[in-house]
Amino acid sequence: IISVLIRLIKIDTLTTFGGEQAYDLENVRSILEGHLKFLGPKHGPYNNICEVHLGPFYYYLLAPFLFLFNKDPIGSAYAVVFARVVTVFLIYLIAQKLFSKPVALYSSLIAAISPYWINSLGPPATPYFILPILGALAHILITIKKKNLFNFVSIGLLIGFLLQLHYLSLITIPSVLIFFFFNKKLSSIKNISLIILGFIISMLPVIAFELKNNFFITTSFLKQIFNANNAGGFTQLFSKASKVLE
């Protein structure tokens, strides 16, 4: 309740929008008018090499909020608030499971009233939705039971959704693999197959777009990684990492 109240104060006047948000919301409006989208928002680095795009999950995530607010852009701001509130709730659940109820209360209270978290509520963007989905994934992994097959499908679904919000979410794949490596009782072929099934379902729009457009998203992503002149992009990151290891 505290988290909701703090974030809703003067939301109409404090919310800002930029050119990227206008582009994204125009695509969401198009979805509400019955035009499906298979290509998502543009993703940096922005340069003259090529355009990198995410999957369309972000658009479909915002669509219900814009529908509720009669296509008013402020609906996307409420979506961000909703994401933050869900994150606070998941922090409570995870902390309670790993530690104790008092720790869960303190940690969720800090997240709810954190000045940084409140002040950083800028223009609606994909990163705001990573934390609640990542929190949901962490909660499933912490509480997972072998007999609940839906949990394994959900893991695949959530990983696919994360990849459509930011490419840094690729780190979740080796993280989940490590988890199952150390939990061999859960690592049956059936369970792994269910995870893959969930991942494919969540990535279906991307897969359909890639097959129709000669793997446009994949090609653009690889160009950004391996282009030697991309000083501001992925290559610089890998170059710095190599120097550290040396």
Short mmCIF file of C-alpha atoms in Angstrom, two decimals:
data_model
loop_
_atom_site.label_atom_id
_atom_site.label_comp_id
_atom_site.label_asym_id
_atom_site.label_seq_id
_atom_site.Cartn_x
_atom_site.Cartn_y
_atom_site.Cartn_z
CA ILE A 1 0.00 0.00 0.00
CA ILE A 2 2.84 2.38 0.90
CA SER A 3 4.61 1.57 -2.36
CA VAL A 4 1.46 2.27 -4.39
CA LEU A 5 0.61 5.55 -2.64
CA ILE A 6 4.12 6.99 -2.93
CA ARG A 7 4.36 6.21 -6.63
CA LEU A 8 0.90 7.50 -7.55
CA ILE A 9 1.33 10.98 -6.05
CA LYS A 10 1.14 13.53 -8.89
CA ILE A 11 1.86 10.80 -11.45
CA ASP A 12 0.02 12.76 -14.15
CA THR A 13 2.30 15.80 -13.78
CA LEU A 14 5.60 14.11 -12.92
CA THR A 15 5.63 11.49 -15.69
CA THR A 16 7.76 12.37 -18.71
CA PHE A 17 7.72 11.03 -22.26
CA GLY A 18 10.29 11.16 -25.03
CA GLY A 19 10.48 10.30 -28.71
CA GLU A 20 11.14 6.61 -28.04
CA GLN A 21 8.07 6.36 -25.82
CA ALA A 22 5.93 7.97 -28.54
CA TYR A 23 7.20 5.38 -31.05
CA ASP A 24 6.49 2.51 -28.65
CA LEU A 25 3.05 3.75 -27.64
CA GLU A 26 2.08 4.22 -31.27
CA ASN A 27 2.83 0.54 -31.81
CA VAL A 28 0.79 -0.38 -28.73
CA ARG A 29 -2.11 1.70 -30.04
CA SER A 30 -1.85 -0.19 -33.31
CA ILE A 31 -2.14 -3.50 -31.43
CA LEU A 32 -5.29 -2.27 -29.68
CA GLU A 33 -6.72 -1.50 -33.10
CA GLY A 34 -6.20 -5.09 -34.17
CA HIS A 35 -2.80 -4.97 -35.88
CA LEU A 36 -0.47 -7.58 -34.40
CA LYS A 37 3.19 -6.69 -33.91
CA PHE A 38 6.08 -9.12 -34.30
CA LEU A 39 8.96 -6.66 -33.99
CA GLY A 40 9.63 -4.88 -30.71
CA PRO A 41 11.30 -1.63 -29.60
CA LYS A 42 14.66 -0.43 -30.86
CA HIS A 43 17.56 -1.39 -28.64
CA GLY A 44 20.92 0.38 -28.32
CA PRO A 45 23.67 0.94 -29.17
CA TYR A 46 22.43 3.49 -31.71
CA ASN A 47 24.93 3.85 -34.55
CA ASN A 48 25.30 3.62 -38.33
CA ILE A 49 25.93 -0.14 -38.35
CA CYS A 50 22.35 -1.37 -38.11
CA GLU A 51 19.22 -1.18 -35.97
CA VAL A 52 18.86 -3.69 -33.16
CA HIS A 53 15.35 -4.58 -32.05
CA LEU A 54 13.85 -6.53 -29.18
CA GLY A 55 10.86 -8.82 -29.34
CA PRO A 56 7.31 -7.39 -29.13
CA PHE A 57 6.52 -8.59 -25.59
CA TYR A 58 6.89 -5.05 -24.18
CA TYR A 59 4.14 -3.78 -26.47
CA TYR A 60 1.72 -6.50 -25.39
CA LEU A 61 2.65 -5.85 -21.77
CA LEU A 62 1.62 -2.20 -22.08
CA ALA A 63 -1.50 -2.88 -24.16
CA PRO A 64 -3.90 -3.67 -21.24
CA PHE A 65 -2.88 -0.47 -19.42
CA LEU A 66 -3.41 1.72 -22.47
CA PHE A 67 -6.74 -0.01 -23.03
CA LEU A 68 -7.85 0.73 -19.45
CA PHE A 69 -6.89 4.40 -19.87
CA ASN A 70 -8.57 4.74 -23.27
CA LYS A 71 -5.22 4.89 -25.12
CA ASP A 72 -3.98 7.76 -22.95
CA PRO A 73 -0.14 7.55 -22.72
CA ILE A 74 -0.38 7.94 -18.94
CA GLY A 75 -1.47 4.30 -18.89
CA SER A 76 2.13 3.28 -19.55
CA ALA A 77 3.21 5.21 -16.42
CA TYR A 78 0.73 3.20 -14.36
CA ALA A 79 2.20 0.05 -15.91
CA VAL A 80 5.62 1.05 -14.54
CA VAL A 81 4.13 1.64 -11.09
CA PHE A 82 2.45 -1.76 -11.26
CA ALA A 83 5.78 -3.37 -12.15
CA ARG A 84 7.50 -1.73 -9.17
CA VAL A 85 4.75 -2.75 -6.75
CA VAL A 86 4.90 -6.36 -7.98
CA THR A 87 8.68 -6.25 -7.50
CA VAL A 88 8.27 -5.12 -3.88
CA PHE A 89 5.81 -7.97 -3.26
CA LEU A 90 8.20 -10.52 -4.79
CA ILE A 91 11.08 -9.18 -2.67
CA TYR A 92 8.91 -9.92 0.37
CA LEU A 93 8.10 -13.47 -0.79
CA ILE A 94 11.70 -14.33 -1.70
CA ALA A 95 13.17 -12.85 1.49
CA GLN A 96 10.60 -14.69 3.60
CA LYS A 97 11.45 -17.98 1.91
CA LEU A 98 15.22 -17.54 2.17
CA PHE A 99 15.42 -15.83 5.57
CA SER A 100 12.49 -14.90 7.82
CA LYS A 101 9.35 -12.80 7.97
CA PRO A 102 11.04 -9.83 9.74
CA VAL A 103 13.77 -9.75 7.08
CA ALA A 104 11.09 -9.91 4.39
CA LEU A 105 9.21 -6.98 5.95
CA TYR A 106 12.32 -4.82 6.30
CA SER A 107 13.62 -5.54 2.79
CA SER A 108 10.25 -4.94 1.11
CA LEU A 109 9.77 -1.73 3.15
CA ILE A 110 13.17 -0.44 2.03
CA ALA A 111 12.25 -1.20 -1.58
CA ALA A 112 8.87 0.49 -1.16
CA ILE A 113 10.20 3.79 0.25
CA SER A 114 13.65 3.88 -1.38
CA PRO A 115 14.22 7.45 -2.67
CA TYR A 116 16.32 6.09 -5.53
CA TRP A 117 13.59 3.72 -6.69
CA ILE A 118 11.00 6.48 -6.49
CA ASN A 119 13.11 9.19 -8.15
CA SER A 120 14.24 6.84 -10.93
CA LEU A 121 10.69 6.41 -12.23
CA GLY A 122 11.41 8.14 -15.52
CA PRO A 123 9.81 7.60 -18.93
CA PRO A 124 8.27 4.13 -19.37
CA ALA A 125 10.85 1.71 -20.76
CA THR A 126 11.56 -2.02 -20.98
CA PRO A 127 14.06 -2.24 -18.06
CA TYR A 128 11.33 -1.42 -15.52
CA PHE A 129 9.67 -4.74 -16.24
CA ILE A 130 12.80 -6.88 -15.93
CA LEU A 131 12.86 -6.90 -12.11
CA PRO A 132 9.33 -8.28 -11.55
CA ILE A 133 9.81 -11.00 -14.16
CA LEU A 134 13.28 -11.82 -12.82
CA GLY A 135 11.79 -11.89 -9.32
CA ALA A 136 9.06 -14.27 -10.47
CA LEU A 137 11.71 -16.52 -12.04
CA ALA A 138 13.79 -16.48 -8.83
CA HIS A 139 10.72 -17.29 -6.74
CA ILE A 140 9.85 -20.27 -8.92
CA LEU A 141 13.42 -21.62 -8.73
CA ILE A 142 13.43 -21.24 -4.94
CA THR A 143 10.06 -22.93 -4.42
CA ILE A 144 10.06 -25.33 -7.37
CA LYS A 145 8.62 -28.81 -6.90
CA LYS A 146 9.28 -31.73 -9.19
CA LYS A 147 5.62 -32.71 -9.53
CA ASN A 148 4.41 -29.27 -10.58
CA LEU A 149 5.09 -29.40 -14.31
CA PHE A 150 3.69 -25.91 -14.90
CA ASN A 151 6.66 -24.49 -12.98
CA PHE A 152 9.04 -25.77 -15.63
CA VAL A 153 6.96 -24.33 -18.47
CA SER A 154 6.85 -21.03 -16.56
CA ILE A 155 10.66 -20.94 -16.31
CA GLY A 156 10.92 -21.13 -20.09
CA LEU A 157 8.19 -18.53 -20.55
CA LEU A 158 9.85 -16.06 -18.18
CA ILE A 159 13.29 -16.45 -19.78
CA GLY A 160 11.75 -15.76 -23.18
CA PHE A 161 9.97 -12.67 -21.84
CA LEU A 162 13.21 -11.40 -20.27
CA LEU A 163 15.10 -11.75 -23.54
CA GLN A 164 12.47 -9.61 -25.23
CA LEU A 165 13.00 -6.84 -22.68
CA HIS A 166 16.80 -6.57 -22.74
CA TYR A 167 19.62 -8.61 -24.28
CA LEU A 168 21.59 -8.52 -21.02
CA SER A 169 18.93 -10.98 -19.83
CA LEU A 170 20.90 -13.62 -21.75
CA ILE A 171 22.76 -14.08 -18.45
CA THR A 172 19.66 -15.83 -17.08
CA ILE A 173 20.24 -18.81 -19.39
CA PRO A 174 23.60 -19.93 -17.92
CA SER A 175 22.29 -19.05 -14.45
CA VAL A 176 19.32 -21.40 -14.84
CA LEU A 177 21.57 -24.08 -16.36
CA ILE A 178 23.86 -23.86 -13.33
CA PHE A 179 20.85 -24.14 -11.01
CA PHE A 180 19.68 -27.36 -12.66
CA PHE A 181 23.24 -28.70 -12.82
CA PHE A 182 23.37 -28.59 -9.02
CA ASN A 183 19.80 -29.87 -8.68
CA LYS A 184 19.99 -33.06 -10.67
CA LYS A 185 16.72 -34.42 -9.22
CA LEU A 186 14.93 -31.68 -11.16
CA SER A 187 17.01 -32.13 -14.32
CA SER A 188 15.04 -34.86 -16.05
CA ILE A 189 14.64 -34.82 -19.83
CA LYS A 190 10.92 -34.22 -19.34
CA ASN A 191 11.46 -31.14 -17.17
CA ILE A 192 14.10 -29.66 -19.47
CA SER A 193 11.79 -30.28 -22.43
CA LEU A 194 9.01 -28.38 -20.65
CA ILE A 195 11.37 -25.43 -20.09
CA ILE A 196 12.28 -25.42 -23.78
CA LEU A 197 8.58 -25.64 -24.68
CA GLY A 198 7.80 -22.61 -22.52
CA PHE A 199 10.68 -20.69 -24.05
CA ILE A 200 9.50 -21.45 -27.59
CA ILE A 201 5.92 -20.40 -26.75
CA SER A 202 7.06 -17.04 -25.36
CA MET A 203 9.35 -16.47 -28.35
CA LEU A 204 6.82 -17.47 -31.03
CA PRO A 205 6.28 -13.88 -32.32
CA VAL A 206 10.05 -13.42 -32.61
CA ILE A 207 10.52 -16.79 -34.30
CA ALA A 208 7.73 -16.00 -36.78
CA PHE A 209 9.27 -12.60 -37.57
CA GLU A 210 12.75 -14.08 -37.98
CA LEU A 211 11.61 -16.82 -40.34
CA LYS A 212 9.69 -14.31 -42.48
CA ASN A 213 12.45 -11.65 -42.54
CA ASN A 214 15.65 -13.66 -43.03
CA PHE A 215 16.60 -13.56 -39.32
CA PHE A 216 16.72 -9.76 -39.23
CA ILE A 217 16.91 -9.48 -35.41
CA THR A 218 19.62 -12.14 -35.04
CA THR A 219 21.70 -10.73 -37.90
CA SER A 220 21.52 -7.19 -36.49
CA PHE A 221 22.48 -8.39 -33.02
CA LEU A 222 25.50 -10.29 -34.34
CA LYS A 223 26.62 -7.35 -36.46
CA GLN A 224 26.69 -5.14 -33.38
CA ILE A 225 28.71 -7.69 -31.43
CA PHE A 226 31.35 -8.50 -34.03
CA ASN A 227 31.79 -5.15 -35.78
CA ALA A 228 35.25 -3.91 -34.84
CA ASN A 229 34.30 -0.25 -35.31
CA ASN A 230 31.42 -0.44 -32.83
CA ALA A 231 33.30 1.46 -30.13
CA GLY A 232 30.18 2.26 -28.19
CA GLY A 233 28.50 -1.12 -28.31
CA PHE A 234 28.89 -4.74 -27.40
CA THR A 235 32.40 -5.13 -28.82
CA GLN A 236 33.81 -2.57 -26.41
CA LEU A 237 32.31 -4.49 -23.52
CA PHE A 238 33.91 -7.76 -24.58
CA SER A 239 37.22 -6.00 -25.26
CA LYS A 240 37.32 -4.57 -21.74
CA ALA A 241 36.40 -7.94 -20.28
CA SER A 242 39.31 -9.56 -22.16
CA LYS A 243 41.77 -6.98 -20.81
CA VAL A 244 40.58 -7.66 -17.27
CA LEU A 245 41.10 -11.40 -17.72
CA GLU A 246 44.59 -10.82 -19.13
#
